Amino acid sequence: MYYLRKEPEAKTLPEIRKTDGTVIPERPYMSDDRAVYKHSDFARFYRGSFTGLDGRHQGMKVYTCKTLKRILELRQSTLSSTNEMFDVYDENGKVELPNEGGVTE
């Protein structure tokens, strides 16, 4: 079973200069551990904090697929609509995906 997950990452937010002259300094930011969820009663997908495959997020379960083709379609759809790239995982961990040239990501 394959699923989409994005592990937390640390990045630095740039400083912000407000119109009144004050400056919010550059600061570190840690993103959440996120996954793609689906509610059994609805046709759309949701993104939320990852609670594990058995855990639930507001009544929804992590969306899993049996085929790599379907999960890659969902990954591309999520990327085009939200500009957020998720990694593909299975029960053994992160899946190495071959590119068109035969090189893995």
C-alpha atoms as an extended CHARMM CRD file, in Angstrom:
* protein
*
       105  EXT
         1         1  MET       CA              0.0000000000        0.0000000000        0.0000000000  PROA      1               0.0000000000
         2         2  TYR       CA              1.3740000000        3.3830000000       -1.0240000000  PROA      2               0.0000000000
         3         3  TYR       CA              0.6140000000        6.7560000000        0.5600000000  PROA      3               0.0000000000
         4         4  LEU       CA              1.7590000000       10.3730000000        0.2750000000  PROA      4               0.0000000000
         5         5  ARG       CA              3.6700000000       12.0320000000        3.0920000000  PROA      5               0.0000000000
         6         6  LYS       CA              5.8290000000       15.1100000000        3.5100000000  PROA      6               0.0000000000
         7         7  GLU       CA              8.3230000000       14.9930000000        6.3650000000  PROA      7               0.0000000000
         8         8  PRO       CA              8.9920000000       18.1070000000        8.4390000000  PROA      8               0.0000000000
         9         9  GLU       CA             11.6980000000       20.4170000000        7.2000000000  PROA      9               0.0000000000
        10        10  ALA       CA             13.4970000000       23.3880000000        8.7000000000  PROA      10              0.0000000000
        11        11  LYS       CA             13.8020000000       26.5700000000        6.6830000000  PROA      11              0.0000000000
        12        12  THR       CA             14.5070000000       30.2240000000        7.3150000000  PROA      12              0.0000000000
        13        13  LEU       CA             11.8270000000       32.8140000000        6.6320000000  PROA      13              0.0000000000
        14        14  PRO       CA             13.2200000000       36.0770000000        5.2250000000  PROA      14              0.0000000000
        15        15  GLU       CA             12.8750000000       39.3670000000        7.0770000000  PROA      15              0.0000000000
        16        16  ILE       CA              9.7140000000       41.3630000000        6.4530000000  PROA      16              0.0000000000
        17        17  ARG       CA              9.7220000000       45.1500000000        6.1820000000  PROA      17              0.0000000000
        18        18  LYS       CA              6.3520000000       46.6460000000        7.1600000000  PROA      18              0.0000000000
        19        19  THR       CA              4.9760000000       49.8840000000        5.7310000000  PROA      19              0.0000000000
        20        20  ASP       CA              5.2750000000       51.6250000000        9.1190000000  PROA      20              0.0000000000
        21        21  GLY       CA              9.0620000000       51.0920000000        9.0500000000  PROA      21              0.0000000000
        22        22  THR       CA              9.2770000000       48.2200000000       11.5300000000  PROA      22              0.0000000000
        23        23  VAL       CA             11.1060000000       45.0440000000       10.5620000000  PROA      23              0.0000000000
        24        24  ILE       CA             10.2800000000       41.4670000000       11.4610000000  PROA      24              0.0000000000
        25        25  PRO       CA             13.7070000000       39.7950000000       11.5170000000  PROA      25              0.0000000000
        26        26  GLU       CA             14.7150000000       36.6370000000        9.6780000000  PROA      26              0.0000000000
        27        27  ARG       CA             13.5960000000       33.6180000000       11.6990000000  PROA      27              0.0000000000
        28        28  PRO       CA             13.6910000000       29.8150000000       11.5910000000  PROA      28              0.0000000000
        29        29  TYR       CA             10.5390000000       27.8660000000       10.7310000000  PROA      29              0.0000000000
        30        30  MET       CA              9.8050000000       24.1500000000       11.0790000000  PROA      30              0.0000000000
        31        31  SER       CA              7.0680000000       22.7000000000        8.8740000000  PROA      31              0.0000000000
        32        32  ASP       CA              4.6820000000       19.9540000000        9.9880000000  PROA      32              0.0000000000
        33        33  ASP       CA              4.8470000000       16.2610000000        9.1690000000  PROA      33              0.0000000000
        34        34  ARG       CA              1.9830000000       16.1310000000        6.6300000000  PROA      34              0.0000000000
        35        35  ALA       CA              0.0280000000       13.5080000000        4.7000000000  PROA      35              0.0000000000
        36        36  VAL       CA             -2.8810000000       13.2840000000        2.2590000000  PROA      36              0.0000000000
        37        37  TYR       CA             -6.1860000000       12.2080000000        3.8260000000  PROA      37              0.0000000000
        38        38  LYS       CA             -9.5700000000       11.1600000000        2.4700000000  PROA      38              0.0000000000
        39        39  HSD       CA            -12.8830000000       10.9630000000        4.2840000000  PROA      39              0.0000000000
        40        40  SER       CA            -14.9080000000        7.8700000000        3.4440000000  PROA      40              0.0000000000
        41        41  ASP       CA            -18.0580000000        9.9240000000        2.7250000000  PROA      41              0.0000000000
        42        42  PHE       CA            -16.4880000000       12.5510000000        0.4350000000  PROA      42              0.0000000000
        43        43  ALA       CA            -14.7180000000       12.4260000000       -2.9350000000  PROA      43              0.0000000000
        44        44  ARG       CA            -12.0860000000       15.0950000000       -2.2690000000  PROA      44              0.0000000000
        45        45  PHE       CA             -8.6740000000       14.8220000000       -0.6530000000  PROA      45              0.0000000000
        46        46  TYR       CA             -7.3370000000       16.7900000000        2.3170000000  PROA      46              0.0000000000
        47        47  ARG       CA             -3.8410000000       17.6050000000        3.5900000000  PROA      47              0.0000000000
        48        48  GLY       CA             -3.1460000000       17.5220000000        7.3000000000  PROA      48              0.0000000000
        49        49  SER       CA             -0.6520000000       16.6210000000        9.9860000000  PROA      49              0.0000000000
        50        50  PHE       CA              0.5130000000       13.0050000000        9.8050000000  PROA      50              0.0000000000
        51        51  THR       CA             -0.6850000000       10.9330000000       12.7610000000  PROA      51              0.0000000000
        52        52  GLY       CA              0.4160000000        7.5150000000       11.4930000000  PROA      52              0.0000000000
        53        53  LEU       CA             -1.3800000000        5.0690000000        9.2510000000  PROA      53              0.0000000000
        54        54  ASP       CA             -3.6980000000        3.8710000000       12.0320000000  PROA      54              0.0000000000
        55        55  GLY       CA             -4.3680000000        7.3580000000       13.4320000000  PROA      55              0.0000000000
        56        56  ARG       CA             -7.1920000000        9.5640000000       12.2990000000  PROA      56              0.0000000000
        57        57  HSD       CA             -7.2110000000       13.2690000000       11.4870000000  PROA      57              0.0000000000
        58        58  GLN       CA            -10.6540000000       14.8380000000       12.0310000000  PROA      58              0.0000000000
        59        59  GLY       CA            -12.4530000000       11.5960000000       11.0900000000  PROA      59              0.0000000000
        60        60  MET       CA            -10.3160000000       10.9680000000        8.0110000000  PROA      60              0.0000000000
        61        61  LYS       CA             -7.7880000000        8.2260000000        7.2900000000  PROA      61              0.0000000000
        62        62  VAL       CA             -4.5180000000        8.4730000000        5.3850000000  PROA      62              0.0000000000
        63        63  TYR       CA             -5.3050000000        7.7490000000        1.7290000000  PROA      63              0.0000000000
        64        64  THR       CA             -3.5510000000        4.5810000000        0.5670000000  PROA      64              0.0000000000
        65        65  CYS       CA             -3.3810000000        2.9610000000       -2.8910000000  PROA      65              0.0000000000
        66        66  LYS       CA             -2.3940000000       -0.4890000000       -4.0390000000  PROA      66              0.0000000000
        67        67  THR       CA             -0.8490000000        0.7660000000       -7.2870000000  PROA      67              0.0000000000
        68        68  LEU       CA              2.0800000000        3.0920000000       -7.7080000000  PROA      68              0.0000000000
        69        69  LYS       CA              0.4930000000        4.5430000000      -10.8540000000  PROA      69              0.0000000000
        70        70  ARG       CA             -2.5570000000        5.8670000000       -8.9700000000  PROA      70              0.0000000000
        71        71  ILE       CA             -0.5350000000        7.3750000000       -6.1100000000  PROA      71              0.0000000000
        72        72  LEU       CA              1.7490000000        9.1290000000       -8.6270000000  PROA      72              0.0000000000
        73        73  GLU       CA             -1.3260000000       10.5930000000      -10.3570000000  PROA      73              0.0000000000
        74        74  LEU       CA             -2.5600000000       11.9170000000       -7.0090000000  PROA      74              0.0000000000
        75        75  ARG       CA              0.9180000000       13.2750000000       -6.2370000000  PROA      75              0.0000000000
        76        76  GLN       CA              0.9970000000       15.1870000000       -9.5390000000  PROA      76              0.0000000000
        77        77  SER       CA             -2.5310000000       16.4760000000       -9.0320000000  PROA      77              0.0000000000
        78        78  THR       CA             -1.6620000000       17.7020000000       -5.5270000000  PROA      78              0.0000000000
        79        79  LEU       CA              1.4800000000       19.3820000000       -6.8250000000  PROA      79              0.0000000000
        80        80  SER       CA             -0.3680000000       21.2250000000       -9.5940000000  PROA      80              0.0000000000
        81        81  SER       CA             -3.2150000000       22.3900000000       -7.3370000000  PROA      81              0.0000000000
        82        82  THR       CA             -1.3350000000       23.2760000000       -4.1230000000  PROA      82              0.0000000000
        83        83  ASN       CA              2.3140000000       23.5380000000       -5.2340000000  PROA      83              0.0000000000
        84        84  GLU       CA              3.2480000000       21.1210000000       -2.4350000000  PROA      84              0.0000000000
        85        85  MET       CA              5.4040000000       18.0970000000       -3.3130000000  PROA      85              0.0000000000
        86        86  PHE       CA              4.7290000000       14.9550000000       -1.2970000000  PROA      86              0.0000000000
        87        87  ASP       CA              6.9880000000       11.9030000000       -1.1610000000  PROA      87              0.0000000000
        88        88  VAL       CA              5.6970000000        8.3830000000       -1.8270000000  PROA      88              0.0000000000
        89        89  TYR       CA              5.9000000000        5.9240000000        1.0670000000  PROA      89              0.0000000000
        90        90  ASP       CA              4.9920000000        2.2940000000        1.5850000000  PROA      90              0.0000000000
        91        91  GLU       CA              5.0770000000        0.0550000000        4.6660000000  PROA      91              0.0000000000
        92        92  ASN       CA              8.8930000000       -0.1450000000        4.3820000000  PROA      92              0.0000000000
        93        93  GLY       CA              9.4940000000        3.6100000000        4.2320000000  PROA      93              0.0000000000
        94        94  LYS       CA             10.1920000000        6.1090000000        1.4650000000  PROA      94              0.0000000000
        95        95  VAL       CA              9.9640000000        4.7130000000       -2.0850000000  PROA      95              0.0000000000
        96        96  GLU       CA             12.7370000000        5.5180000000       -4.5740000000  PROA      96              0.0000000000
        97        97  LEU       CA             11.0380000000        6.5590000000       -7.8070000000  PROA      97              0.0000000000
        98        98  PRO       CA             12.7400000000        6.1110000000      -11.1890000000  PROA      98              0.0000000000
        99        99  ASN       CA             12.7180000000        9.1350000000      -13.5050000000  PROA      99              0.0000000000
       100       100  GLU       CA             12.1330000000        8.8460000000      -17.2450000000  PROA      100             0.0000000000
       101       101  GLY       CA             15.9050000000        8.6290000000      -17.8430000000  PROA      101             0.0000000000
       102       102  GLY       CA             16.2600000000        5.7220000000      -15.4130000000  PROA      102             0.0000000000
       103       103  VAL       CA             17.8030000000        7.8430000000      -12.6500000000  PROA      103             0.0000000000
       104       104  THR       CA             16.1940000000        7.6390000000       -9.2060000000  PROA      104             0.0000000000
       105       105  GLU       CA             15.0830000000       10.7300000000       -7.2840000000  PROA      105             0.0000000000
